[in-house]
Amino acid sequence: GIQVEQSPPDLILQEGANSTLRCNFSDSVNNLQWFHQNPWGQLINLFYIPSGTKQNGRLSATTVATERYSLLYISSSQTTDSGVYFCAGRNYGGSQGNLIFGKGTKLSVKP
Amino acid sequence: GAGVSQSPRYKVAKRGQDVALRCDPISGHVSLFWYQQALGQGPEFLTYFQNEAQLDKSGLPSDRFFAERPEGSVSTLKIQRTQQEDSAVYLCASSLERFGQPQHFGDGTRLSIL
């Protein structure tokens, strides 16, 4: 199966700073999604982004499917952005529909 | 409902007991997935349903794990003779279709085996 590598594993920011999180895939993927897992454990959909660029408020994401990576941009970070960010994708062309997750980036935003 | 609903939110059981975890997907969603998330890790796939049919159970860690979705809506994940290594968060997700649609996750059930 595909391998999903996320970087950096840990990130500490001062409130107001910007950041970029990266996700690399070992093979082509479909159904790429970004999630935020908050300190209460809830896994929240951020983006469904198999390719291209999307923006939602202070967050945006870009997927370059041909080069097998995706980026999540967080601008003007807030303390409520703290938590773990996961990317996940489905093996392109495979018969399985399940998502394969990376190990996540743990983000801490300090006031 | 508006989102995927899971119950109970927390479950504590003694080693050897059986547990049942419930998932109520988004209305009309054909596909339903169960994932297991160990502490500090990303979720890992357990099993998949398309309507009432269990099409993939390759991720179930042992024959003590059993899942069903008899009417193609609510699903139950059952763990028999629980072991300490079963302690984890169990997440349920649903999507409109198997491919080409985002998966929406419930809040999970945090299972602790004493």
XYZ file of N, CA and C in Angstrom:
675
model
N 0.810 -1.199 0.000
C 0.000 0.000 0.000
C 0.844 1.249 0.000
N 0.182 2.363 -0.221
C 0.913 3.627 -0.277
C 1.405 4.038 1.106
N 2.473 4.824 1.106
C 3.002 5.420 2.327
C 2.703 6.912 2.291
N 2.335 7.459 3.456
C 2.015 8.880 3.559
C 2.962 9.505 4.569
N 3.714 10.477 4.122
C 4.692 11.132 4.992
C 4.315 12.584 5.189
N 4.196 12.988 6.460
C 3.835 14.361 6.768
C 5.000 15.078 7.442
N 5.151 16.347 7.101
C 6.210 17.140 7.726
C 5.727 18.568 7.944
N 6.247 19.233 9.013
C 7.075 18.631 10.050
C 6.211 17.804 11.007
N 6.801 16.956 11.822
C 6.002 16.194 12.787
C 5.460 17.078 13.912
N 6.214 18.091 14.278
C 5.799 19.016 15.333
C 6.086 20.440 14.899
N 5.218 21.354 15.324
C 5.369 22.752 14.939
C 4.828 23.631 16.051
N 5.646 24.570 16.495
C 5.213 25.532 17.509
C 5.229 26.916 16.883
N 4.124 27.618 16.972
C 4.001 28.948 16.382
C 3.546 29.958 17.413
N 3.918 31.195 17.171
C 3.359 32.302 17.928
C 2.081 32.729 17.221
N 1.099 33.098 17.997
C -0.171 33.539 17.420
C 0.079 34.627 16.380
N -0.566 34.483 15.225
C -0.407 35.460 14.154
C 0.550 35.029 13.064
N 1.352 33.993 13.343
C 2.332 33.524 12.358
C 1.647 32.673 11.285
N 2.366 32.517 10.171
C 1.895 31.674 9.077
C 2.689 30.369 9.055
N 2.113 29.331 8.469
C 2.831 28.063 8.395
C 2.390 27.267 7.167
N 3.260 26.331 6.777
C 2.966 25.413 5.678
C 3.230 23.996 6.128
N 2.230 23.138 5.967
C 2.362 21.723 6.293
C 2.393 20.947 4.984
N 3.210 19.903 4.959
C 3.388 19.166 3.716
C 3.016 17.703 3.886
N 2.523 17.131 2.812
C 2.148 15.719 2.785
C 2.682 15.116 1.491
N 3.513 14.084 1.600
C 4.056 13.378 0.434
C 3.489 11.966 0.377
N 3.191 11.511 -0.836
C 2.676 10.159 -1.033
C 3.678 9.341 -1.848
N 3.792 8.070 -1.514
C 4.745 7.196 -2.206
C 4.231 6.770 -3.577
N 2.933 6.942 -3.810
C 2.343 6.557 -5.089
C 1.151 7.474 -5.352
N 0.571 7.360 -6.532
C -0.563 8.225 -6.887
C -1.756 7.934 -5.987
N -2.451 8.993 -5.619
C -3.600 8.843 -4.730
C -4.807 9.572 -5.307
N -5.964 9.113 -4.864
C -7.230 9.799 -5.103
C -7.786 10.258 -3.769
N -8.884 11.006 -3.844
C -9.655 11.328 -2.638
C -8.815 11.953 -1.528
N -7.876 12.798 -1.854
C -7.007 13.379 -0.835
C -7.804 14.325 0.058
N -7.649 14.149 1.368
C -8.345 14.988 2.330
C -7.369 15.488 3.390
N -7.632 16.680 3.901
C -6.933 17.229 5.062
C -7.929 17.307 6.216
N -7.440 16.931 7.411
C -8.263 16.950 8.614
C -7.530 17.692 9.725
N -8.322 18.245 10.631
C -7.801 18.810 11.876
C -8.402 18.005 13.020
N -7.541 17.407 13.841
C -8.031 16.717 15.036
C -7.798 17.632 16.231
N -8.874 18.110 16.809
C -8.754 19.076 17.901
C -8.388 18.370 19.210
N -8.075 19.134 20.244
C -7.659 18.510 21.515
C -8.718 17.600 22.118
N -9.939 17.679 21.694
C -10.994 16.798 22.189
C -11.132 15.535 21.330
N -10.266 15.390 20.343
C -10.247 14.183 19.535
C -11.139 14.194 18.308
N -11.868 15.257 18.101
C -12.761 15.320 16.939
C -11.939 15.524 15.666
N -12.271 14.723 14.648
C -11.579 14.789 13.362
C -12.448 15.606 12.410
N -11.974 16.786 12.090
C -12.775 17.747 11.333
C -12.257 17.855 9.910
N -13.172 17.716 8.951
C -12.807 17.885 7.542
C -12.377 19.311 7.264
N -11.198 19.470 6.666
C -10.767 20.789 6.232
C -10.955 20.941 4.726
N -10.377 20.011 3.978
C -10.442 20.075 2.526
C -10.535 18.675 1.935
N -11.338 18.577 0.890
C -11.316 17.433 -0.018
C -10.664 17.964 -1.285
N -9.425 17.550 -1.574
C -8.666 18.233 -2.615
C -7.804 17.247 -3.410
N -8.434 16.463 -4.298
C -7.650 15.526 -5.112
C -6.624 16.230 -6.014
N -6.909 17.469 -6.402
C -5.968 18.245 -7.213
C -6.345 19.714 -7.113
N -5.407 20.583 -7.494
C -5.702 21.997 -7.541
C -5.561 22.700 -6.208
N -6.175 23.869 -6.104
C -6.072 24.719 -4.926
C -7.451 25.120 -4.442
N -7.619 25.104 -3.127
C -8.859 25.550 -2.495
C -8.527 26.447 -1.331
N -9.449 27.354 -1.030
C -9.255 28.230 0.124
C -10.523 28.278 0.941
N -10.325 28.347 2.271
C -11.447 28.478 3.182
C -10.986 29.367 4.341
N -11.299 30.628 4.246
C -10.880 31.571 5.289
C -9.373 31.694 5.354
N -8.824 31.444 6.556
C -7.369 31.552 6.737
C -6.610 30.317 6.262
N -7.336 29.299 5.860
C -6.719 28.059 5.413
C -6.812 27.925 3.898
N -5.766 27.372 3.321
C -5.823 27.001 1.903
C -4.997 25.741 1.718
N -5.290 25.030 0.630
C -4.581 23.794 0.342
C -4.323 23.692 -1.148
N -3.191 23.068 -1.466
C -2.830 22.827 -2.861
C -2.365 21.398 -2.994
N -2.883 20.694 -3.995
C -2.435 19.340 -4.301
C -1.874 19.303 -5.715
N -0.645 18.794 -5.834
C -0.040 18.570 -7.149
C 0.001 17.060 -7.341
N -1.053 16.540 -7.945
C -1.230 15.089 -8.024
C -0.099 14.418 -8.807
N 0.369 15.062 -9.863
C 1.406 14.464 -10.700
C 2.725 14.311 -9.947
N 2.944 15.148 -8.928
C 4.172 15.060 -8.135
C 3.915 14.455 -6.767
N 2.704 14.014 -6.531
C 2.327 13.229 -5.343
C 2.576 13.976 -4.036
N 2.166 15.236 -3.960
C 2.241 15.933 -2.694
C 1.102 16.927 -2.573
N 0.863 17.310 -1.309
C -0.142 18.311 -1.018
C 0.383 19.220 0.087
N -0.044 20.472 0.068
C 0.369 21.469 1.052
C -0.862 22.087 1.702
N -0.751 22.326 3.007
C -1.805 23.036 3.746
C -1.174 24.312 4.304
N -1.777 25.450 3.966
C -1.294 26.746 4.438
C -2.230 27.269 5.535
N -1.631 27.686 6.632
C -2.393 28.327 7.701
C -1.844 29.743 7.848
N -2.694 30.724 7.668
C -2.240 32.113 7.814
C -2.828 32.707 9.092
N -2.103 33.667 9.646
C -2.542 34.386 10.858
C -3.053 33.404 11.900
N -2.203 32.466 12.294
C -2.634 31.374 13.173
C -3.227 31.887 14.487
N -4.176 31.106 14.995
C -4.840 31.400 16.270
C -4.674 30.210 17.199
N -4.842 30.446 18.492
C -4.661 29.357 19.466
C -5.631 28.203 19.195
N -6.782 28.524 18.615
C -7.764 27.474 18.304
C -7.330 26.594 17.138
N -6.259 26.976 16.437
C -5.726 26.136 15.369
C -4.893 24.977 15.930
N -4.596 24.998 17.197
C -3.792 23.937 17.812
C -4.470 22.581 17.646
N -3.647 21.549 17.571
C -4.158 20.195 17.391
C -3.257 19.448 16.427
N -3.775 18.351 15.901
C -3.003 17.540 14.956
C -3.661 17.612 13.589
N -2.849 17.861 12.576
C -3.335 17.940 11.203
C -2.936 16.669 10.461
N -3.920 16.013 9.884
C -3.688 14.783 9.130
C -4.032 14.995 7.666
N -3.222 14.396 6.792
C -3.638 14.230 5.409
C -3.880 12.741 5.176
N -4.718 12.449 4.213
C -5.051 11.060 3.921
C -5.468 10.942 2.466
N -5.184 9.792 1.881
C -5.569 9.574 0.495
C -5.906 8.116 0.257
N -6.534 7.885 -0.873
C -6.877 6.521 -1.275
C -5.951 6.102 -2.401
N -5.549 4.841 -2.377
C -4.637 4.322 -3.382
C -5.275 4.432 -4.768
N -4.692 5.215 -5.663
C -5.232 5.433 -6.993
C -5.313 4.121 -7.769
N -6.469 3.860 -8.320
C -6.634 2.651 -9.117
C -6.882 1.408 -8.305
N -6.775 1.521 -6.995
C -7.034 0.356 -6.154
C -8.520 0.123 -5.964
N -8.848 -1.066 -5.536
C -10.258 -1.397 -5.331
C -10.746 -1.008 -3.946
N -9.801 -0.695 -3.059
C -10.203 -0.342 -1.710
C -10.594 1.133 -1.645
N -11.610 1.428 -0.882
C -12.051 2.811 -0.762
C -11.545 3.510 0.473
N -10.831 2.761 1.349
C -10.445 3.365 2.607
C -9.318 4.373 2.431
N -9.274 5.343 3.346
C -8.210 6.330 3.370
C -7.001 5.786 4.115
N -5.816 6.185 3.650
C -4.568 5.878 4.345
C -4.031 7.193 4.879
N -3.801 7.221 6.188
C -3.424 8.451 6.876
C -1.921 8.536 7.105
N -1.411 9.768 7.155
C -0.081 10.013 7.662
C -0.083 10.025 9.181
N 1.084 10.237 9.772
C 1.191 10.262 11.237
C 0.797 11.601 11.829
N 0.601 12.600 10.963
C 0.114 13.888 11.428
C 1.206 14.895 11.749
N 0.819 16.160 11.758
C 1.660 17.263 12.234
C 0.983 17.845 13.461
N 1.699 17.826 14.582
C 1.140 18.379 15.816
C 1.489 19.854 15.894
N 0.462 20.696 15.870
C 0.643 22.150 15.874
C 0.240 22.727 17.224
N 1.117 23.530 17.776
C 0.806 24.264 19.002
C 0.960 25.748 18.705
N -0.103 26.512 18.912
C -0.076 27.956 18.693
C -0.108 28.634 20.053
N 0.937 29.397 20.345
C 1.069 30.057 21.643
C 0.517 31.479 21.577
N -0.166 31.910 22.654
C -0.722 33.278 22.657
C 0.363 34.325 22.804
N -29.388 12.656 10.232
C -28.844 13.713 11.061
C -27.837 14.557 10.308
N -27.326 15.577 10.970
C -26.418 16.495 10.325
C -25.039 15.899 10.123
N -24.637 15.005 10.999
C -23.311 14.436 10.900
C -23.318 12.981 11.297
N -22.125 12.373 11.314
C -21.988 10.995 11.758
C -22.033 10.973 13.291
N -22.875 10.117 13.825
C -23.043 10.048 15.266
C -22.515 8.716 15.786
N -21.685 8.758 16.827
C -21.151 7.538 17.423
C -21.487 7.496 18.910
N -21.743 6.291 19.382
C -22.004 6.121 20.815
C -21.508 4.758 21.269
N -21.080 4.620 22.539
C -20.920 5.736 23.473
C -19.703 6.570 23.109
N -19.562 7.720 23.717
C -18.397 8.567 23.476
C -17.175 7.981 24.179
N -17.397 7.411 25.361
C -16.331 6.757 26.136
C -16.860 5.405 26.613
N -15.943 4.416 26.640
C -16.326 3.099 27.134
C -15.144 2.514 27.901
N -15.398 2.114 29.125
C -14.398 1.430 29.936
C -14.890 0.015 30.171
N -14.037 -0.947 29.905
C -14.422 -2.347 30.107
C -13.266 -3.099 30.732
N -13.596 -4.175 31.410
C -12.567 -5.037 31.969
C -12.109 -6.027 30.913
N -10.860 -6.403 30.990
C -10.311 -7.371 30.048
C -11.160 -8.639 30.052
N -11.500 -9.082 28.846
C -12.318 -10.284 28.729
C -13.786 -10.011 28.459
N -14.230 -8.785 28.700
C -15.619 -8.435 28.434
C -15.825 -8.176 26.944
N -17.078 -8.286 26.514
C -17.452 -7.936 25.147
C -17.964 -6.491 25.130
N -17.668 -5.774 24.041
C -18.171 -4.406 23.899
C -18.817 -4.237 22.520
N -19.733 -3.282 22.426
C -20.393 -2.963 21.161
C -20.388 -1.459 20.972
N -19.914 -1.026 19.831
C -19.806 0.392 19.504
C -20.731 0.688 18.327
N -21.464 1.805 18.442
C -22.489 2.100 17.438
C -22.096 3.282 16.573
N -22.493 3.198 15.300
C -22.260 4.305 14.368
C -23.530 4.564 13.579
N -23.961 5.812 13.578
C -25.131 6.231 12.800
C -24.627 7.191 11.717
N -24.556 6.746 10.467
C -23.942 7.588 9.420
C -24.865 8.716 8.980
N -24.338 9.563 8.134
C -25.141 10.619 7.544
C -26.211 9.981 6.655
N -27.424 10.473 6.773
C -28.540 9.901 6.037
C -28.252 9.888 4.531
N -28.475 8.721 3.921
C -28.270 8.593 2.479
C -26.877 8.189 2.063
N -25.949 8.128 3.015
C -24.583 7.726 2.675
C -24.506 6.211 2.522
N -24.035 5.806 1.353
C -23.963 4.393 1.012
C -22.779 3.709 1.694
N -21.672 4.421 1.743
C -20.424 3.826 2.227
C -20.196 4.144 3.696
N -19.731 3.129 4.426
C -19.437 3.294 5.843
C -18.128 2.589 6.148
N -17.247 3.299 6.851
C -15.912 2.794 7.182
C -15.720 2.829 8.697
N -14.998 1.856 9.218
C -14.526 1.875 10.604
C -13.005 1.980 10.592
N -12.476 2.837 11.479
C -11.041 3.012 11.648
C -10.703 2.884 13.131
N -9.459 2.509 13.391
C -8.934 2.438 14.758
C -7.773 3.419 14.871
N -7.772 4.235 15.922
C -6.691 5.198 16.111
C -6.017 4.968 17.455
N -4.787 4.503 17.405
C -3.992 4.352 18.612
C -3.423 5.711 19.003
N -3.028 5.834 20.262
C -2.520 7.098 20.788
C -1.303 7.568 19.993
N -1.358 8.800 19.505
C -0.227 9.377 18.792
C -0.070 8.934 17.359
N -1.060 8.200 16.836
C -0.984 7.689 15.459
C -2.153 8.213 14.640
N -2.048 8.045 13.319
C -3.188 8.340 12.465
C -4.173 7.181 12.468
N -5.414 7.436 12.094
C -6.399 6.351 12.025
C -5.977 5.270 11.043
N -6.325 4.020 11.361
C -6.037 2.900 10.475
C -7.329 2.155 10.158
N -7.462 1.754 8.921
C -8.664 1.127 8.404
C -8.940 -0.222 9.064
N -10.210 -0.452 9.394
C -10.638 -1.742 9.911
C -11.512 -2.480 8.894
N -12.638 -1.848 8.510
C -13.582 -2.549 7.655
C -14.460 -1.550 6.907
N -15.085 -2.041 5.812
C -15.879 -1.174 4.938
C -17.195 -1.859 4.562
N -18.269 -1.057 4.571
C -19.591 -1.516 4.124
C -20.068 -0.660 2.959
N -20.680 -1.316 1.994
C -21.455 -0.622 0.978
C -22.898 -1.061 1.175
N -23.719 -0.141 1.611
C -25.061 -0.491 2.089
C -24.926 -1.567 3.180
N -25.594 -2.703 3.044
C -25.515 -3.709 4.111
C -24.394 -4.716 3.887
N -23.735 -4.640 2.743
C -22.702 -5.612 2.412
C -21.330 -5.189 2.949
N -20.701 -6.105 3.675
C -19.346 -5.868 4.165
C -18.373 -6.297 3.068
N -17.842 -5.343 2.326
C -17.026 -5.653 1.162
C -15.548 -5.802 1.478
N -15.124 -5.288 2.601
C -13.701 -5.357 2.931
C -13.563 -5.413 4.444
N -12.948 -6.458 4.944
C -12.671 -6.537 6.385
C -11.209 -6.870 6.614
N -10.382 -6.469 5.664
C -8.968 -6.821 5.709
C -8.216 -6.164 6.857
N -8.746 -5.090 7.425
C -8.068 -4.392 8.500
C -8.415 -4.866 9.898
N -9.387 -5.743 10.030
C -9.762 -6.238 11.360
C -8.590 -7.016 11.941
N -8.148 -6.662 13.157
C -6.903 -7.243 13.678
C -7.009 -8.699 14.121
N -8.190 -9.150 14.452
C -8.341 -10.547 14.860
C -9.792 -10.961 14.683
N -10.040 -12.262 14.871
C -11.417 -12.745 14.736
C -12.268 -12.363 15.945
N -11.686 -11.631 16.887
C -12.506 -11.127 17.997
C -13.297 -9.880 17.583
N -12.906 -9.307 16.458
C -13.562 -8.104 15.949
C -14.608 -8.496 14.906
N -15.795 -7.926 15.077
C -16.898 -8.263 14.184
C -17.720 -7.001 13.939
N -18.120 -6.754 12.690
C -18.913 -5.563 12.387
C -20.118 -5.958 11.554
N -21.176 -5.201 11.703
C -22.385 -5.468 10.920
C -23.113 -4.174 10.623
N -23.927 -4.228 9.578
C -24.745 -3.087 9.144
C -25.989 -3.678 8.481
N -26.843 -4.315 9.276
C -27.884 -5.194 8.727
C -28.899 -4.523 7.811
N -29.206 -3.260 8.025
C -30.212 -2.597 7.194
C -29.604 -1.498 6.339
N -28.284 -1.493 6.251
C -27.628 -0.527 5.389
C -27.573 0.874 5.943
N -27.836 1.012 7.251
C -27.754 2.339 7.870
C -26.834 2.277 9.081
N -27.411 2.065 10.266
C -26.613 1.992 11.486
C -25.679 0.789 11.429
N -24.462 0.993 11.958
C -23.486 -0.087 12.007
C -23.031 -0.285 13.451
N -22.680 -1.518 13.770
C -22.157 -1.845 15.090
C -20.838 -2.578 14.937
N -19.845 -2.131 15.683
C -18.558 -2.818 15.759
C -18.516 -3.521 17.117
N -18.328 -4.816 17.091
C -18.301 -5.597 18.312
C -16.908 -6.171 18.509
N -16.451 -6.104 19.738
C -15.168 -6.700 20.103
C -15.435 -7.697 21.213
N -15.084 -8.934 20.963
C -15.301 -9.991 21.955
C -14.028 -10.233 22.753
N -14.208 -10.625 24.001
C -13.075 -10.996 24.868
C -11.963 -9.942 24.760
N -12.314 -8.718 25.117
C -11.400 -7.592 24.923
C -10.052 -7.809 25.605
N -9.013 -7.271 24.967
C -7.658 -7.293 25.477
C -7.178 -5.859 25.655
N -6.122 -5.673 26.444
C -5.624 -4.316 26.691
C -5.197 -3.615 25.401
N -4.673 -4.377 24.453
C -4.218 -3.766 23.203
C -5.372 -3.269 22.339
N -6.611 -3.576 22.736
C -7.768 -3.049 22.004
C -8.073 -1.600 22.399
N -7.422 -1.122 23.446
C -7.642 0.263 23.888
C -7.219 1.212 22.777
N -8.150 2.056 22.355
C -7.910 2.964 21.221
C -9.160 3.813 21.040
N -9.091 4.725 20.096
C -10.281 5.441 19.657
C -10.772 4.776 18.381
N -12.065 4.467 18.352
C -12.665 3.845 17.179
C -13.512 4.886 16.458
N -13.151 5.134 15.209
C -13.789 6.170 14.412
C -14.621 5.546 13.301
N -15.753 6.132 13.070
C -16.626 5.717 11.979
C -16.697 6.862 10.976
N -16.718 6.533 9.691
C -16.837 7.542 8.644
C -17.856 7.080 7.623
N -18.519 8.027 6.998
C -19.433 7.678 5.913
C -19.205 8.600 4.723
N -19.585 8.110 3.562
C -19.496 8.929 2.347
C -20.624 8.533 1.412
N -20.940 9.440 0.484
C -22.024 9.190 -0.456
C -21.750 7.958 -1.308
N -20.492 7.831 -1.717
C -20.090 6.713 -2.565
C -18.751 6.203 -2.073
N -18.338 5.046 -2.626
C -17.077 4.441 -2.212
C -15.893 5.265 -2.697
N -15.966 5.768 -3.939
C -14.856 6.507 -4.538
C -15.334 7.902 -4.917
N -14.400 8.835 -4.947
C -14.702 10.136 -5.499
C -15.517 11.053 -4.625
N -15.691 10.710 -3.363
C -16.430 11.548 -2.438
C -15.680 11.622 -1.108
N -15.766 12.764 -0.417
C -15.058 12.855 0.869
C -15.713 11.975 1.928
N -14.898 11.522 2.868
C -15.402 10.787 4.021
C -15.599 11.774 5.175
N -16.706 11.575 5.885
C -17.048 12.416 7.030
C -16.990 11.558 8.283
N -16.275 12.044 9.282
C -16.000 11.250 10.465
C -16.887 11.650 11.644
N -17.211 10.643 12.460
C -17.847 10.903 13.742
C -16.816 11.306 14.788
N -17.290 11.576 15.994
C -16.399 12.011 17.070
C -15.629 10.864 17.704
N -15.987 9.642 17.348
C -15.254 8.487 17.846
C -15.732 7.978 19.191
N -15.350 6.739 19.478
C -15.549 6.133 20.802
C -14.177 5.829 21.363
N -13.893 6.392 22.545
C -12.616 6.109 23.202
C -12.806 4.894 24.095
N -12.164 3.801 23.745
C -12.294 2.537 24.471
C -11.058 2.307 25.332
N -11.305 2.075 26.606
C -10.225 1.759 27.541
C -10.484 0.395 28.153
N -9.510 -0.492 28.038
C -9.629 -1.835 28.587
C -8.715 -1.931 29.817
N -9.332 -2.241 30.951
C -8.566 -2.304 32.207
C -8.082 -3.722 32.500
